[in-house]
PDB file of C-alpha atoms (C1' of nucleotides) in Angstrom:
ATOM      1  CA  UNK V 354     -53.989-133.990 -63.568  1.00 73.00           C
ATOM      2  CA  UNK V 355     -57.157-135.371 -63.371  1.00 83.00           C
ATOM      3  CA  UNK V 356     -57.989-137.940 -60.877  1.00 91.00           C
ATOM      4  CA  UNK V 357     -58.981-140.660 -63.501  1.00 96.00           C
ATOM      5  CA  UNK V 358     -59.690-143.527 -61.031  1.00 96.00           C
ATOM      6  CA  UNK V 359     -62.473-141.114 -59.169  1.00 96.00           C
ATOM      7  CA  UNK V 360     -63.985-140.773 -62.780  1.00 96.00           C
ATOM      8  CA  UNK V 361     -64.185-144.090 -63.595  1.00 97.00           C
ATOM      9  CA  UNK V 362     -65.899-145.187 -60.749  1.00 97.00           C
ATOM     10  CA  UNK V 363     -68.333-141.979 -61.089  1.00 96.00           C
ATOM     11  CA  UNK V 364     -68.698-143.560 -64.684  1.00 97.00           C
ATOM     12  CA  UNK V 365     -69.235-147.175 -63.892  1.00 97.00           C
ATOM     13  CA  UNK V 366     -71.778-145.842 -61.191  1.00 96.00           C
ATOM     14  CA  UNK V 367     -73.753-143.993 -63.673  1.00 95.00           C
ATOM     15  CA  UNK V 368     -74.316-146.158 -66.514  1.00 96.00           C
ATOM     16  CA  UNK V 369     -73.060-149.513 -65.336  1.00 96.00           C
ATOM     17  CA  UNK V 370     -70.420-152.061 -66.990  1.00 97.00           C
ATOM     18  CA  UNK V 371     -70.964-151.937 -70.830  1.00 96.00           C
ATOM     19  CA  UNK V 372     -69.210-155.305 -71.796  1.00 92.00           C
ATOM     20  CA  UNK V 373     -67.605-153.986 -75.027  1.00 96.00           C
ATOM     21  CA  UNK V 374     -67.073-155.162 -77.503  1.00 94.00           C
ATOM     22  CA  UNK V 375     -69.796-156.956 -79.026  1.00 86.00           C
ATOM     23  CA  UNK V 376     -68.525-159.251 -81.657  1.00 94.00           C
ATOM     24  CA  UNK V 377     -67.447-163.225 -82.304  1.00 94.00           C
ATOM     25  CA  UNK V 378     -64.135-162.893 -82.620  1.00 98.00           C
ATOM     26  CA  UNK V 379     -61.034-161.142 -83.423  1.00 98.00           C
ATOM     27  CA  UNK V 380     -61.392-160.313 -86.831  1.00 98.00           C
ATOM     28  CA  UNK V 381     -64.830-158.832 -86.210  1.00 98.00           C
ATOM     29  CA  UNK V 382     -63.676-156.267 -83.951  1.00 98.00           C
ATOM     30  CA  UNK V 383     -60.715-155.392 -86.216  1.00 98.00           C
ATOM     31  CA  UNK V 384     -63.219-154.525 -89.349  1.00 98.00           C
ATOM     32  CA  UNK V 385     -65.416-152.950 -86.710  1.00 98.00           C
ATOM     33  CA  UNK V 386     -63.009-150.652 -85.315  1.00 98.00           C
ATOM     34  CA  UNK V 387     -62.288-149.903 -88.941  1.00 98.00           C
ATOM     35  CA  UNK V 388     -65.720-149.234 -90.190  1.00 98.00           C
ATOM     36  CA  UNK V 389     -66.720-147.260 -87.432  1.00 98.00           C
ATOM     37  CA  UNK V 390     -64.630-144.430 -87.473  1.00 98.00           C
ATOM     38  CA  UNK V 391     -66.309-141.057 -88.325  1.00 98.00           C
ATOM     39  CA  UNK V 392     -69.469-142.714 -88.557  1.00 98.00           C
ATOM     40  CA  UNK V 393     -72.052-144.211 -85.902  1.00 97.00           C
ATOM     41  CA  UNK V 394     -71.847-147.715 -84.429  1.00 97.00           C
ATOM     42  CA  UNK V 395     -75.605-148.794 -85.587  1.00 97.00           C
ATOM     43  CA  UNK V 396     -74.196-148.399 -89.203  1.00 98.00           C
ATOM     44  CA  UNK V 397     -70.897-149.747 -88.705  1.00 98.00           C
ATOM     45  CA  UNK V 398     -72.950-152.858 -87.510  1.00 98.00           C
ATOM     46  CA  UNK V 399     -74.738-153.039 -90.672  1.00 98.00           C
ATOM     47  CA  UNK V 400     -71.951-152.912 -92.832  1.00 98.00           C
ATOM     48  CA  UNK V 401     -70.593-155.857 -90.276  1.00 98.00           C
ATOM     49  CA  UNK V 402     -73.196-158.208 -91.031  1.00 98.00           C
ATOM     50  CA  UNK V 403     -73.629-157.318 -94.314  1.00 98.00           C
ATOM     51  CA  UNK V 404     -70.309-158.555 -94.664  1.00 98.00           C
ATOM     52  CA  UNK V 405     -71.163-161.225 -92.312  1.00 98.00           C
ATOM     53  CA  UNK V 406     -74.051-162.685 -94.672  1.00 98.00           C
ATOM     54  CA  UNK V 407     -71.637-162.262 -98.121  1.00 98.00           C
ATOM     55  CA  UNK V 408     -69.483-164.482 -95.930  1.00 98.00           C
ATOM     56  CA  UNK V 409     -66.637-161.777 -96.443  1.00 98.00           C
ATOM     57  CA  UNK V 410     -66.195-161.251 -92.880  1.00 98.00           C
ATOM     58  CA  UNK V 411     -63.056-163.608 -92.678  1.00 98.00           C
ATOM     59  CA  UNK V 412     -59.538-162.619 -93.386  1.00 98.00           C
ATOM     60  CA  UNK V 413     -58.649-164.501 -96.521  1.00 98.00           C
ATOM     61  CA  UNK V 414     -62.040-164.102 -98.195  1.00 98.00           C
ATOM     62  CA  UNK V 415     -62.543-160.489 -97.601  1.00 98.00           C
ATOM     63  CA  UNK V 416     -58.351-159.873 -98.639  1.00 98.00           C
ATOM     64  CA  UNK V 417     -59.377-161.478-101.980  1.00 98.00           C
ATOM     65  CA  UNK V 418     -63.088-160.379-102.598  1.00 98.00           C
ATOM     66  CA  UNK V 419     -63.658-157.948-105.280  1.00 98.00           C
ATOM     67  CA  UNK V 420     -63.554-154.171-104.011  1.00 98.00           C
ATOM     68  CA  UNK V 421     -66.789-153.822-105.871  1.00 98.00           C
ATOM     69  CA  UNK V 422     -68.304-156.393-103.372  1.00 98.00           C
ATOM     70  CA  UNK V 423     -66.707-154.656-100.519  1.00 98.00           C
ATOM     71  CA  UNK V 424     -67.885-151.415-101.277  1.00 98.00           C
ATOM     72  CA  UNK V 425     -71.674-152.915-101.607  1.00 98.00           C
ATOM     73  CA  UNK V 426     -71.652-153.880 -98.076  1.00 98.00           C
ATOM     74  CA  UNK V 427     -70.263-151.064 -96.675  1.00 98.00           C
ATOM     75  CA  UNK V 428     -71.587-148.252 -98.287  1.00 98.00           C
ATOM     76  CA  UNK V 429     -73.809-147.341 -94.951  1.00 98.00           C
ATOM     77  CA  UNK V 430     -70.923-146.783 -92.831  1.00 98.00           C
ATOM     78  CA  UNK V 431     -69.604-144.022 -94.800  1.00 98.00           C
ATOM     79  CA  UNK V 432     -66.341-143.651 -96.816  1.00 98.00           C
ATOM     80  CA  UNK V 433     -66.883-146.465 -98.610  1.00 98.00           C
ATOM     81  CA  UNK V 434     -64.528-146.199-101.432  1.00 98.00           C
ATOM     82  CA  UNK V 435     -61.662-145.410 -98.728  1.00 98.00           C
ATOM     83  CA  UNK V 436     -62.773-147.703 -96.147  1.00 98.00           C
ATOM     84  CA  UNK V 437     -63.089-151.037 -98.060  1.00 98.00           C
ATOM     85  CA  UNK V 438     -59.523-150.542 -99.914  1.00 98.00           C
ATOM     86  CA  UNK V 439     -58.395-150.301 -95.718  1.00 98.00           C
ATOM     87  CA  UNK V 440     -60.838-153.085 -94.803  1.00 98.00           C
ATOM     88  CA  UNK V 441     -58.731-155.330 -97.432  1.00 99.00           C
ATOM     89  CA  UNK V 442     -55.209-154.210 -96.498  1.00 98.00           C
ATOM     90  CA  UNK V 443     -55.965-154.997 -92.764  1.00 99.00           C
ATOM     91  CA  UNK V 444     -57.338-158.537 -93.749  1.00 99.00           C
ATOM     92  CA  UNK V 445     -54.318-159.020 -96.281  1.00 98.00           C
ATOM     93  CA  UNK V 446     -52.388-158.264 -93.245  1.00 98.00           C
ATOM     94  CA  UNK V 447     -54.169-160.760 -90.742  1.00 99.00           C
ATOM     95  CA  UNK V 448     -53.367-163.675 -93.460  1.00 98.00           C
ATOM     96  CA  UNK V 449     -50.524-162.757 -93.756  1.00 98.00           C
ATOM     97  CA  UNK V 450     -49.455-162.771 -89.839  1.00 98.00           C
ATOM     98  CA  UNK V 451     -51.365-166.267 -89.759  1.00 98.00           C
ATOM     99  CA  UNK V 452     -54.472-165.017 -88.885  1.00 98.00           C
ATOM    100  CA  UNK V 453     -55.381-163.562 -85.552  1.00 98.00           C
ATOM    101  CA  UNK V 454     -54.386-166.316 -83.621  1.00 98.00           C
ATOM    102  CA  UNK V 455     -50.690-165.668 -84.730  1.00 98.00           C
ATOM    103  CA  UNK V 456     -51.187-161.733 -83.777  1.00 98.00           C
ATOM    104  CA  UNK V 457     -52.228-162.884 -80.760  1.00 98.00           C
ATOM    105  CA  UNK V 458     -48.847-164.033 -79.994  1.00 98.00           C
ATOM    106  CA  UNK V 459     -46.949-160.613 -80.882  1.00 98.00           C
ATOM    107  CA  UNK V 460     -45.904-158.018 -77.992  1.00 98.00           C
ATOM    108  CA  UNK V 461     -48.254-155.206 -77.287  1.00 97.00           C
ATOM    109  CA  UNK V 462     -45.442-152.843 -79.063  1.00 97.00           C
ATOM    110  CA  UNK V 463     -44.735-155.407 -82.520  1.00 98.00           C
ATOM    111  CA  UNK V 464     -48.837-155.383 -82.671  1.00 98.00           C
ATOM    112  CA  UNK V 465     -49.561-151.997 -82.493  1.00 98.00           C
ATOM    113  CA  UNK V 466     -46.426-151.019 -84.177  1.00 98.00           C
ATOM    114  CA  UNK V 467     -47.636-153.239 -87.067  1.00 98.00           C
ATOM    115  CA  UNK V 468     -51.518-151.714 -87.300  1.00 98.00           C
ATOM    116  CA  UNK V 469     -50.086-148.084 -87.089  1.00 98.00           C
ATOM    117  CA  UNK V 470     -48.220-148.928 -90.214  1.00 98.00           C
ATOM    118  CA  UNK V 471     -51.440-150.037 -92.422  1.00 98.00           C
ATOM    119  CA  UNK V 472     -53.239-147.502 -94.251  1.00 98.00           C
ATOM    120  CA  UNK V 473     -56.019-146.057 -92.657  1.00 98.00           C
ATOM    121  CA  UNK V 474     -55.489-146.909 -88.962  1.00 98.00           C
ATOM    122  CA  UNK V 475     -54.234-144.557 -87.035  1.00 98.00           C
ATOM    123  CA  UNK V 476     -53.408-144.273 -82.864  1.00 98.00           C
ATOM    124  CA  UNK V 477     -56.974-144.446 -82.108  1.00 98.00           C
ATOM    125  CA  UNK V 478     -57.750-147.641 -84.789  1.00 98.00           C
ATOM    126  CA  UNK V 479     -54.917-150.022 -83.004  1.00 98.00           C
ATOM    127  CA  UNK V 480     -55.323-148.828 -79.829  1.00 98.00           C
ATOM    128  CA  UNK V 481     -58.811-150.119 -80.501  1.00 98.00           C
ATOM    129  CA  UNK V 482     -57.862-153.358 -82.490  1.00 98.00           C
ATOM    130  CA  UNK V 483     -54.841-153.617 -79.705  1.00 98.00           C
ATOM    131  CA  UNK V 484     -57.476-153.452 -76.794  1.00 98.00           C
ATOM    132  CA  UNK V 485     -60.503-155.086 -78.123  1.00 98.00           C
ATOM    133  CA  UNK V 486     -59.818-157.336 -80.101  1.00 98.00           C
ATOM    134  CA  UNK V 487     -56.139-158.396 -78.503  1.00 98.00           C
ATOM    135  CA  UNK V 488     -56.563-157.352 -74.904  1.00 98.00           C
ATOM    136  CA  UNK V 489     -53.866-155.636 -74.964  1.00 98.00           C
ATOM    137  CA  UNK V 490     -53.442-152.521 -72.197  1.00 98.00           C
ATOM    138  CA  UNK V 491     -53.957-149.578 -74.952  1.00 98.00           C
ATOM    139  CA  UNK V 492     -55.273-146.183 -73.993  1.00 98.00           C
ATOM    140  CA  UNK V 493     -58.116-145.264 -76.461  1.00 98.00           C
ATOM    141  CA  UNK V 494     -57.899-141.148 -77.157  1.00 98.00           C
ATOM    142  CA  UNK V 495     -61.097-140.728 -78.470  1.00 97.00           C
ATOM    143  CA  UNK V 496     -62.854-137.416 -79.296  1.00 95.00           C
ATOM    144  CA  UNK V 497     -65.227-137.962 -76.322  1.00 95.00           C
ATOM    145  CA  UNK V 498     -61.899-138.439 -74.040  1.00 96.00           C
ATOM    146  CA  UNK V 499     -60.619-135.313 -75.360  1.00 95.00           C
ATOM    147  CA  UNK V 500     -63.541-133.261 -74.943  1.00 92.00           C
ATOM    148  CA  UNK V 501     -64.235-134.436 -71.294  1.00 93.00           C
ATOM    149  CA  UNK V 502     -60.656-134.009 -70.809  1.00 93.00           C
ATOM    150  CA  UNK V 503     -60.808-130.274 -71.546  1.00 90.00           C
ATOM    151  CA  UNK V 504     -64.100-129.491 -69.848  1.00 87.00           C
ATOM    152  CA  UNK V 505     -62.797-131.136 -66.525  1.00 88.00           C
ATOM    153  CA  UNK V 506     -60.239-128.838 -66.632  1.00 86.00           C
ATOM    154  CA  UNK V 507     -61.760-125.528 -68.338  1.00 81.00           C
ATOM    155  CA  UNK V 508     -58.765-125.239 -70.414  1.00 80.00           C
ATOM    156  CA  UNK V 509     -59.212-123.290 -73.796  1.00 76.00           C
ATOM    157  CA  UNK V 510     -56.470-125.722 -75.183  1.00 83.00           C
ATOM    158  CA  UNK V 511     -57.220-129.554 -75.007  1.00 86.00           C
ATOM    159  CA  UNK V 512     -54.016-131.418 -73.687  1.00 92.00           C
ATOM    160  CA  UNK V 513     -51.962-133.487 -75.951  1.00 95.00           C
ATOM    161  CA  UNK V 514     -52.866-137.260 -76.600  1.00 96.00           C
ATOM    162  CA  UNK V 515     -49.595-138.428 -75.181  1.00 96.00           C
ATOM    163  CA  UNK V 516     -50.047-136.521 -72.175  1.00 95.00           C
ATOM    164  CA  UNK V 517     -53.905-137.613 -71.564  1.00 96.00           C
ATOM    165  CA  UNK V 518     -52.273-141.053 -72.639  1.00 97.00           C
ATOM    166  CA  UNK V 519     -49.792-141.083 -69.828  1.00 96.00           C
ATOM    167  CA  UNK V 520     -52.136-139.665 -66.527  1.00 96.00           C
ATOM    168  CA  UNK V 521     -54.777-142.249 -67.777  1.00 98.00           C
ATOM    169  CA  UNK V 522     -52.351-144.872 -67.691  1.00 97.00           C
ATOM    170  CA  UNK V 523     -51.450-143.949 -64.441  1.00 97.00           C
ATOM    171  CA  UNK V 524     -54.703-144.801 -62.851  1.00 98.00           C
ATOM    172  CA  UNK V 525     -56.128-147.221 -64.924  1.00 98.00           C
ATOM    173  CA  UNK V 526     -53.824-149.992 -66.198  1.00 97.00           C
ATOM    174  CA  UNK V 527     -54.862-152.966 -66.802  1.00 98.00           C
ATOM    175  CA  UNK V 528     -56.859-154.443 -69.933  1.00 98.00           C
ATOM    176  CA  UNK V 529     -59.864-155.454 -68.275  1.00 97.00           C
ATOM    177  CA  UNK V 530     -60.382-151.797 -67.140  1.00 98.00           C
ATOM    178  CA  UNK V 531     -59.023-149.956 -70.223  1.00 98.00           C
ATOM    179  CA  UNK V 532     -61.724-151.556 -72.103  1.00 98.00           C
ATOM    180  CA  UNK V 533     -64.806-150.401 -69.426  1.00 98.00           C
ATOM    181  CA  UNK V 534     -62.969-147.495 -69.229  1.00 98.00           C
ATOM    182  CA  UNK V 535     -62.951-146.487 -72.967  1.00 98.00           C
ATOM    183  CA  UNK V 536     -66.945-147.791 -73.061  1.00 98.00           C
ATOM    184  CA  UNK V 537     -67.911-145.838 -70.241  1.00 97.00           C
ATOM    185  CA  UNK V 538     -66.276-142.640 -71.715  1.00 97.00           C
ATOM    186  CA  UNK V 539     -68.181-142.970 -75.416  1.00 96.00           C
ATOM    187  CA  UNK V 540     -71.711-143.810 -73.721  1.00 95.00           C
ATOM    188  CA  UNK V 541     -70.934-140.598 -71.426  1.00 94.00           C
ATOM    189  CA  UNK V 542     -70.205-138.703 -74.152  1.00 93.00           C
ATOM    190  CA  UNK V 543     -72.785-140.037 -76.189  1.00 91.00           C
ATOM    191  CA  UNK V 544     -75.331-138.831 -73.563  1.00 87.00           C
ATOM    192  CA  UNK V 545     -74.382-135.289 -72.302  1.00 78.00           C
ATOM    193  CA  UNK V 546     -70.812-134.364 -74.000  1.00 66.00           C
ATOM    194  CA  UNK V 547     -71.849-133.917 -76.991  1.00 63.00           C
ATOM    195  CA  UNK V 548     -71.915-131.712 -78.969  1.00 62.00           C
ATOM    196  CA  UNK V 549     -73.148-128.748 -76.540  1.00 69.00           C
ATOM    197  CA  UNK V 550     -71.573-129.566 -72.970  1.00 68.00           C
ATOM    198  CA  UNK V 551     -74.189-130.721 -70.149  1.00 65.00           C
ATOM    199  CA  UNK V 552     -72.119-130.850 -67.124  1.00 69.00           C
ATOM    200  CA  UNK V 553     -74.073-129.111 -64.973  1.00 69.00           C
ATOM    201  CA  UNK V 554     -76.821-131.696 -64.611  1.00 74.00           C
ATOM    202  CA  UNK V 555     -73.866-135.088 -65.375  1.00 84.00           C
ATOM    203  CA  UNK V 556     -73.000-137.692 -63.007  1.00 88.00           C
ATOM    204  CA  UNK V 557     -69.562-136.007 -63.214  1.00 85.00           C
ATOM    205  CA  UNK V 558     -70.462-132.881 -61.828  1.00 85.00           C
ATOM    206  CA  UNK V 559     -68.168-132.801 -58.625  1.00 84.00           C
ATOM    207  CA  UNK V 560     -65.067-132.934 -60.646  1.00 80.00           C
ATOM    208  CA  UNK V 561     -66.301-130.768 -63.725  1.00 78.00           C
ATOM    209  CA  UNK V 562     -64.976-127.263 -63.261  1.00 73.00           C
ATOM    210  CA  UNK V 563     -67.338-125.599 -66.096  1.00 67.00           C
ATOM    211  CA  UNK V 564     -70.355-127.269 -64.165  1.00 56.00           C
ATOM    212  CA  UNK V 565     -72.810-125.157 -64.993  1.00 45.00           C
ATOM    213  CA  UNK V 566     -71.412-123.789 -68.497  1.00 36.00           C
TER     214      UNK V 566
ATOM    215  C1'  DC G1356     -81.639-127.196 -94.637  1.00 86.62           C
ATOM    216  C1'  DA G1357     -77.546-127.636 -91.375  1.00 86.62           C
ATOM    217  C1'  DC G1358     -75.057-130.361 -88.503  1.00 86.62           C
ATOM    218  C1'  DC G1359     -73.144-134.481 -86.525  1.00 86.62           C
ATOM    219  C1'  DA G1360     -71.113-139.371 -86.107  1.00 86.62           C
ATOM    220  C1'  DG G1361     -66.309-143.948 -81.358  1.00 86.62           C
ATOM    221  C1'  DG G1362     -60.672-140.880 -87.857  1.00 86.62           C
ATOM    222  C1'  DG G1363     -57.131-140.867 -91.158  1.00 86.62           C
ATOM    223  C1'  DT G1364     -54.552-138.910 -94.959  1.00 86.62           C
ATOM    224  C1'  DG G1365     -52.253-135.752 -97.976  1.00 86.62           C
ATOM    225  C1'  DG G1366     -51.341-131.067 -99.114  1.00 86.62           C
ATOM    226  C1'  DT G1367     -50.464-126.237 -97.752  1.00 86.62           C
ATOM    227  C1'  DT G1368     -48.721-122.523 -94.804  1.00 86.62           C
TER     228       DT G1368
ATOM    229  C1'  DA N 725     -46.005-128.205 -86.250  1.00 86.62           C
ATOM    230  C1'  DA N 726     -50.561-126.364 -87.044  1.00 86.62           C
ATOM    231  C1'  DC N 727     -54.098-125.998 -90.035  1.00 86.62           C
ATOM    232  C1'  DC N 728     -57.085-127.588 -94.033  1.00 86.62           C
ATOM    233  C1'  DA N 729     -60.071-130.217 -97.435  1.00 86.62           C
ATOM    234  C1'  DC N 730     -61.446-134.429 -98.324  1.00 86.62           C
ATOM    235  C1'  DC N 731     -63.607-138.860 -97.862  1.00 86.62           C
ATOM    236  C1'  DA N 732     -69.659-140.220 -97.945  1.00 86.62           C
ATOM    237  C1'  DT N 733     -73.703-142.343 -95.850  1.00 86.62           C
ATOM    238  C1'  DG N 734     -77.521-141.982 -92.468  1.00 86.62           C
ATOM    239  C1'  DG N 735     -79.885-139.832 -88.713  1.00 86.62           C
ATOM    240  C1'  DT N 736     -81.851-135.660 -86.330  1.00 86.62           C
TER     241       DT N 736
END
DNA sequence: CACCAGGGTGGTT
DNA sequence: AACCACCATGGT
């Protein structure tokens, strides 16, 4: 399996520590991690402070805002409809569990247990929300991980999650690095993985076997 | 105009 | 279990 230690520092060398993830709390980067899926992060951040400025970004206001008003400040990320019936579960949720502080409190397993169960987050969501926003030691399978995954090893099938899960884990385990590590992945990706591969020219080069392709 | 973006869900085979 | 359509706006 890959040697994922080698690739992070290859990573970190490249494009420097990305200090994700830029919000002011908790909460934030739970509605982030919500908003942005399928979508990009400059208009997940507008829906954010959209939110922000209708005062909605706070768990028991947003939980009992009207959808309507959801849905007006969230339209640019996409899915809107979908997304701000999720945003309101996930803040009903939050009140419920007295508010971040008291999820702060749960085991990694109860948490991410808990946000697998809500509607609309899925592994990559909480491991997200379990990392970011709870520093919790979650592997975040992206479709950037998967894809540099695959071309690393020329494979016409991509590996299973739980098995790119596990050999990360193995090299990188701690919080503080899971959370570079996932950063450094999505701004490599965001560069030269996507969506035609680059990897003949990448920082990643030595350990790419379809350098060149 | 086509294609893509830091997914998740429900239905079909 | 592996597909598939769908959700929807904004940028290139």
């Amino acid at each position: 399996m890959t040697d994922f230690a080698q690739l992070f520092r290859l990573l970190l060398n490249e494009y420097g520590r990305q200090n994700w993830w830029p919000a002011k709390s908790a909460f934030e980067i739970m509605v982030g991690a919500l908003l942005v899926q399928r979508t990009t992060w400059t208009n997940a951040a507008k829906a954010v402070d959209r939110l922000t400025i209708n005062r909605l970004l706070h768990p028991a206001r947003l939980a009992d805002a009207e959808v309507a008003d959801v849905e007006l400040c969230i339209r640019c990320a996409g899915f809107f409809r979908t997304k701000a019936r999720r945003l309101q579960s996930l803040a009903r949720f939050v009140v419920d569990s007295g508010g971040t502080d008291g999820l702060a409190a749960w085991s990694a397993d109860e948490l991410g247990s808990a946000l697998l169960a809500l509607p609309g987050i899925g592994a990559e969501t909480a491991a997200a929300i379990s990392l970011y926003a709870f520093d919790r030691p979650a592997v975040v399978i992206d479709a950037y991980l998967r894809r540099l995954v695959q071309r690393l090893h020329a494979t016409s099938q991509p590996a299973p999650d739980a098995s790119i899960g596990e050999a990360v884990l193995t090299y990188i385990s701690d919080a503080q690095s899971l959370n570079e590590w996932h950063a450094l992945v999505v701004e490599h990706g965001k560069r030269v993985c996507l969506p035609e591969p680059r990897c003949g020219d990448c920082c990643l080069r030595s350990l790419c076997q379809t350098a060149g392709g």
